[in-house]
Amino acid sequence: MILVCGGLADVVTELVCARLEALNYSYRLLDLGLFPQGYTVAWRWAKGEPGGTLDGPGWKLKLSEVSGVFVRYLGSDGHAPLPEFSAPQTEAVIAESQAGLMALLEDLPCLVVNRAAPSVSNHSKPYQALMVHQAGLQTPPTLVTSDPQAALEFYESNHGEVIFKSLSGVRSVVRKLKPSDLERLPFLRHGAAQFQTYLPGDNVRVHTVGNEVFATRIRSEAVDYRYARRQGHTAEMEPAALPDSVAQACLRLTRQTGLVIAGIDLKQTPEDEWFCFEINPCPGFAYYEQHTGQPISAALADLLKGSIRA
């Protein structure tokens, strides 16, 4: 039995459930927008693996029956209110319940898309850059610093063609460093930032699902196409063909990080050079599937179905 753990308010989880239903693949939903309300998890270690049961609305599942798991953890803002608790108590209850579920899924002896441990690489962009290079992809010239002078010198050496963004896994808007921003560089002493040479060309988002690769070309004048409208621009998407060497490098990167599915952000320059910005362990692929018609969710459903034990 396939187990889906996520919130139905999340468009990716909703799409995965819809695809499983359309393909007539049996599954159970553990709605993390409600969990632990309405659910009971009872498990313990026995003979080297977890055993027990998972009870949901109108169903009961032995852990030994779980053959594949898709999970997208939610923040506290994605959870239904718990009126009987104060705000700090609600946050603690949600964190505690998800931590227990996470511990279970980390050691469940079946396919889990994706386990939490491999996803930790997303918390450090410099660490991810090392993994990107090991996989055979190149990254843009990069400076990570809390030194205002070093940042200024990097800006000048790149003739002002520099972008900056967060070092962590927290989503941030990628922006160009403007002359008016230079007066804020002294604030770097309070926290490092990542600066990169701005690269012209097309963004290409790659989704790897098992051994399959889906590439989407994004044409936009915006520095960060995810916020194109906010910046007064548009973003057009279409399926793209990758050079085999780039596709294989994306698969290597996914495997090296221990992921089953990943979103990899690339840039193809006018000189046909390929650069990699980062790898996302919890990709919002519904957005790209909606705009291109690529069967990403179907590939994921087949992957989960293929893991079912005889």
C-alpha positions as semicolon CSV with decimal commas, in nm:
position;residue;x (nm);y (nm);z (nm)
1;M;0,000;0,000;0,000
2;I;0,128;0,346;-0,091
3;L;0,127;0,602;0,192
4;V;0,106;0,974;0,112
5;C;0,203;1,210;0,395
6;G;0,127;1,575;0,326
7;G;-0,137;1,844;0,346
8;L;-0,420;1,851;0,095
9;A;-0,388;2,229;0,093
10;D;-0,046;2,171;-0,066
11;V;-0,079;2,163;-0,446
12;V;0,194;1,901;-0,489
13;T;0,035;1,660;-0,242
14;E;-0,304;1,722;-0,402
15;L;-0,159;1,645;-0,747
16;V;0,009;1,325;-0,628
17;C;-0,317;1,200;-0,474
18;A;-0,511;1,291;-0,789
19;R;-0,258;1,109;-1,007
20;L;-0,268;0,795;-0,790
21;E;-0,646;0,794;-0,811
22;A;-0,646;0,851;-1,188
23;L;-0,410;0,555;-1,232
24;N;-0,613;0,344;-0,988
25;Y;-0,313;0,293;-0,758
26;S;-0,424;0,216;-0,402
27;Y;-0,300;0,458;-0,136
28;R;-0,374;0,602;0,205
29;L;-0,343;0,971;0,291
30;L;-0,200;1,089;0,621
31;D;-0,305;1,454;0,613
32;L;-0,024;1,646;0,784
33;G;-0,249;1,951;0,789
34;L;-0,451;1,767;1,057
35;F;-0,204;1,516;1,205
36;P;-0,199;1,404;1,484
37;Q;-0,572;1,477;1,512
38;G;-0,772;1,186;1,371
39;Y;-0,470;0,957;1,343
40;T;-0,296;0,706;1,567
41;V;0,056;0,577;1,515
42;A;0,180;0,288;1,727
43;W;0,520;0,139;1,649
44;R;0,827;-0,013;1,807
45;W;1,150;-0,176;1,700
46;A;1,144;-0,552;1,659
47;K;1,390;-0,774;1,474
48;G;1,581;-0,478;1,339
49;E;1,293;-0,282;1,187
50;P;0,988;-0,085;1,300
51;G;0,660;-0,267;1,337
52;G;0,313;-0,153;1,435
53;T;0,007;0,015;1,291
54;L;-0,111;0,343;1,148
55;D;-0,478;0,431;1,193
56;G;-0,654;0,700;0,990
57;P;-1,012;0,807;0,917
58;G;-1,186;0,482;0,823
59;W;-0,872;0,278;0,766
60;K;-0,600;0,088;0,948
61;L;-0,264;-0,003;0,800
62;K;0,007;-0,232;0,927
63;L;0,352;-0,082;0,881
64;S;0,457;-0,406;0,714
65;E;0,197;-0,333;0,443
66;V;0,348;0,005;0,355
67;S;0,536;-0,044;0,028
68;G;0,618;0,314;-0,069
69;V;0,587;0,658;0,088
70;F;0,563;1,009;-0,055
71;V;0,608;1,281;0,208
72;R;0,604;1,661;0,212
73;Y;0,642;1,799;0,562
74;L;0,454;2,116;0,648
75;G;0,543;2,417;0,854
76;S;0,317;2,524;1,140
77;D;0,141;2,768;0,906
78;G;0,018;2,475;0,695
79;H;-0,157;2,308;0,988
80;A;-0,519;2,342;1,092
81;P;-0,570;2,543;1,413
82;L;-0,569;2,358;1,745
83;P;-0,808;2,578;1,946
84;E;-0,750;2,389;2,272
85;F;-0,383;2,492;2,274
86;S;-0,201;2,823;2,292
87;A;0,016;2,926;1,995
88;P;0,342;2,799;2,156
89;Q;0,171;2,475;2,258
90;T;0,031;2,427;1,907
91;E;0,376;2,474;1,756
92;A;0,521;2,222;2,003
93;V;0,248;1,962;1,935
94;I;0,295;1,988;1,558
95;A;0,675;1,973;1,584
96;E;0,664;1,675;1,820
97;S;0,416;1,478;1,610
98;Q;0,606;1,541;1,287
99;A;0,936;1,450;1,455
100;G;0,789;1,115;1,557
101;L;0,660;1,051;1,206
102;M;0,994;1,157;1,058
103;A;1,180;0,913;1,283
104;L;0,952;0,633;1,165
105;L;0,985;0,715;0,795
106;E;1,364;0,742;0,818
107;D;1,389;0,372;0,903
108;L;1,085;0,227;0,728
109;P;1,222;-0,056;0,506
110;C;1,063;0,062;0,181
111;L;1,092;0,339;-0,076
112;V;1,049;0,683;0,089
113;V;1,031;0,992;-0,131
114;N;1,224;1,165;0,022
115;R;1,372;1,075;0,359
116;A;1,461;1,370;0,581
117;A;1,832;1,301;0,628
118;P;1,935;1,346;0,262
119;S;1,731;1,667;0,250
120;V;1,954;1,837;0,508
121;S;2,202;1,936;0,236
122;N;1,952;2,204;0,135
123;H;2,027;2,392;0,458
124;S;2,372;2,492;0,329
125;K;2,422;2,627;-0,021
126;P;2,806;2,610;0,003
127;Y;2,784;2,242;0,096
128;Q;2,549;2,183;-0,195
129;A;2,800;2,351;-0,426
130;L;3,060;2,091;-0,329
131;M;2,815;1,813;-0,416
132;V;2,731;1,982;-0,746
133;H;3,098;1,983;-0,845
134;Q;3,139;1,619;-0,739
135;A;2,853;1,527;-0,972
136;G;3,029;1,692;-1,267
137;L;2,839;2,020;-1,291
138;Q;2,987;2,366;-1,255
139;T;2,857;2,649;-1,036
140;P;2,875;3,023;-1,110
141;P;3,172;3,213;-0,962
142;T;3,064;3,251;-0,600
143;L;3,163;3,447;-0,292
144;V;3,033;3,365;0,055
145;T;3,138;3,635;0,296
146;S;3,060;3,857;0,593
147;D;3,335;4,100;0,485
148;P;3,191;4,417;0,325
149;Q;3,518;4,494;0,148
150;A;3,540;4,147;-0,005
151;A;3,182;4,182;-0,130
152;L;3,261;4,521;-0,284
153;E;3,570;4,386;-0,459
154;F;3,368;4,093;-0,598
155;Y;3,106;4,338;-0,723
156;E;3,365;4,555;-0,894
157;S;3,555;4,260;-1,046
158;N;3,228;4,147;-1,207
159;H;3,153;4,498;-1,337
160;G;2,841;4,517;-1,123
161;E;2,688;4,200;-1,271
162;V;2,629;4,025;-0,938
163;I;2,331;3,863;-0,770
164;F;2,288;3,789;-0,399
165;K;2,079;3,539;-0,204
166;S;2,043;3,347;0,120
167;L;2,292;3,083;0,230
168;S;2,029;2,865;0,395
169;G;1,743;2,652;0,271
170;V;1,493;2,927;0,351
171;R;1,347;3,057;0,025
172;S;1,465;3,405;-0,065
173;V;1,416;3,626;-0,370
174;V;1,728;3,635;-0,588
175;R;1,815;3,995;-0,675
176;K;2,083;4,183;-0,861
177;L;2,316;4,388;-0,644
178;K;2,249;4,750;-0,741
179;P;2,474;5,052;-0,675
180;S;2,216;5,172;-0,421
181;D;2,264;4,845;-0,229
182;L;2,634;4,904;-0,170
183;E;2,570;5,131;0,127
184;R;2,412;4,832;0,303
185;L;2,721;4,611;0,270
186;P;2,842;4,696;0,626
187;F;2,544;4,494;0,753
188;L;2,723;4,183;0,627
189;R;2,923;4,186;0,951
190;H;2,607;4,065;1,125
191;G;2,552;3,770;0,890
192;A;2,713;3,629;0,578
193;A;2,546;3,625;0,238
194;Q;2,614;3,454;-0,092
195;F;2,713;3,654;-0,399
196;Q;2,739;3,509;-0,749
197;T;2,831;3,635;-1,093
198;Y;2,512;3,710;-1,285
199;L;2,482;3,477;-1,582
200;P;2,273;3,567;-1,888
201;G;2,074;3,296;-2,060
202;D;1,779;3,067;-1,994
203;N;1,690;2,908;-1,664
204;V;1,631;2,534;-1,693
205;R;1,457;2,350;-1,411
206;V;1,529;1,978;-1,404
207;H;1,319;1,726;-1,212
208;T;1,469;1,384;-1,158
209;V;1,229;1,105;-1,064
210;G;1,414;0,780;-1,009
211;N;1,599;0,731;-1,338
212;E;1,381;0,973;-1,535
213;V;1,470;1,333;-1,617
214;F;1,223;1,612;-1,698
215;A;1,369;1,947;-1,804
216;T;1,176;2,274;-1,832
217;R;1,315;2,582;-2,006
218;I;1,203;2,914;-1,858
219;R;1,229;3,227;-2,069
220;S;1,203;3,544;-1,863
221;E;1,366;3,884;-1,828
222;A;1,325;3,861;-1,450
223;V;1,633;3,788;-1,239
224;D;1,422;3,543;-1,035
225;Y;1,158;3,399;-1,267
226;R;0,959;3,266;-0,970
227;Y;0,867;3,627;-0,895
228;A;0,849;3,751;-1,254
229;R;0,512;3,921;-1,215
230;R;0,627;4,098;-0,902
231;Q;0,920;4,235;-1,102
232;G;0,699;4,341;-1,394
233;H;0,796;4,054;-1,624
234;T;0,653;3,730;-1,758
235;A;0,787;3,374;-1,748
236;E;0,725;3,131;-2,034
237;M;0,789;2,759;-1,988
238;E;0,841;2,474;-2,231
239;P;0,986;2,122;-2,220
240;A;1,359;2,119;-2,289
241;A;1,611;1,863;-2,413
242;L;1,931;1,833;-2,211
243;P;2,270;1,725;-2,339
244;D;2,321;1,369;-2,224
245;S;2,621;1,470;-2,013
246;V;2,410;1,726;-1,823
247;A;2,121;1,483;-1,775
248;Q;2,354;1,216;-1,640
249;A;2,518;1,468;-1,407
250;C;2,175;1,561;-1,270
251;L;2,101;1,194;-1,201
252;R;2,440;1,154;-1,031
253;L;2,374;1,459;-0,816
254;T;2,037;1,322;-0,708
255;R;2,185;0,983;-0,620
256;Q;2,486;1,131;-0,440
257;T;2,257;1,329;-0,213
258;G;2,052;1,018;-0,138
259;L;1,734;1,158;-0,293
260;V;1,474;0,981;-0,505
261;I;1,316;1,293;-0,652
262;A;1,480;1,633;-0,682
263;G;1,447;1,973;-0,846
264;I;1,774;2,101;-0,992
265;D;1,816;2,463;-1,102
266;L;2,040;2,514;-1,406
267;K;2,134;2,803;-1,634
268;Q;2,227;2,766;-2,001
269;T;2,430;3,063;-2,121
270;P;2,431;3,201;-2,479
271;E;2,771;3,027;-2,516
272;D;2,599;2,694;-2,439
273;E;2,767;2,656;-2,101
274;W;2,567;2,488;-1,826
275;F;2,578;2,599;-1,463
276;C;2,400;2,460;-1,158
277;F;2,268;2,680;-0,877
278;E;2,124;2,426;-0,633
279;I;1,929;2,105;-0,577
280;N;1,589;2,111;-0,408
281;P;1,498;1,796;-0,209
282;C;1,128;1,887;-0,191
283;P;1,050;2,029;-0,535
284;G;0,721;2,197;-0,614
285;F;0,692;2,019;-0,947
286;A;0,317;2,080;-0,983
287;Y;0,390;2,433;-1,107
288;Y;0,609;2,304;-1,392
289;E;0,379;2,015;-1,480
290;Q;0,086;2,253;-1,503
291;H;0,269;2,478;-1,751
292;T;0,435;2,210;-1,967
293;G;0,221;1,898;-1,941
294;Q;0,524;1,690;-1,850
295;P;0,416;1,368;-1,670
296;I;0,624;1,425;-1,357
297;S;0,352;1,316;-1,115
298;A;0,277;1,008;-1,327
299;A;0,644;0,908;-1,316
300;L;0,638;0,948;-0,938
301;A;0,318;0,743;-0,911
302;D;0,471;0,466;-1,122
303;L;0,783;0,473;-0,906
304;L;0,574;0,432;-0,591
305;K;0,363;0,161;-0,754
306;G;0,672;-0,024;-0,871
307;S;0,798;-0,048;-0,515
308;I;0,493;-0,252;-0,405
309;R;0,593;-0,584;-0,256
310;A;0,470;-0,906;-0,413
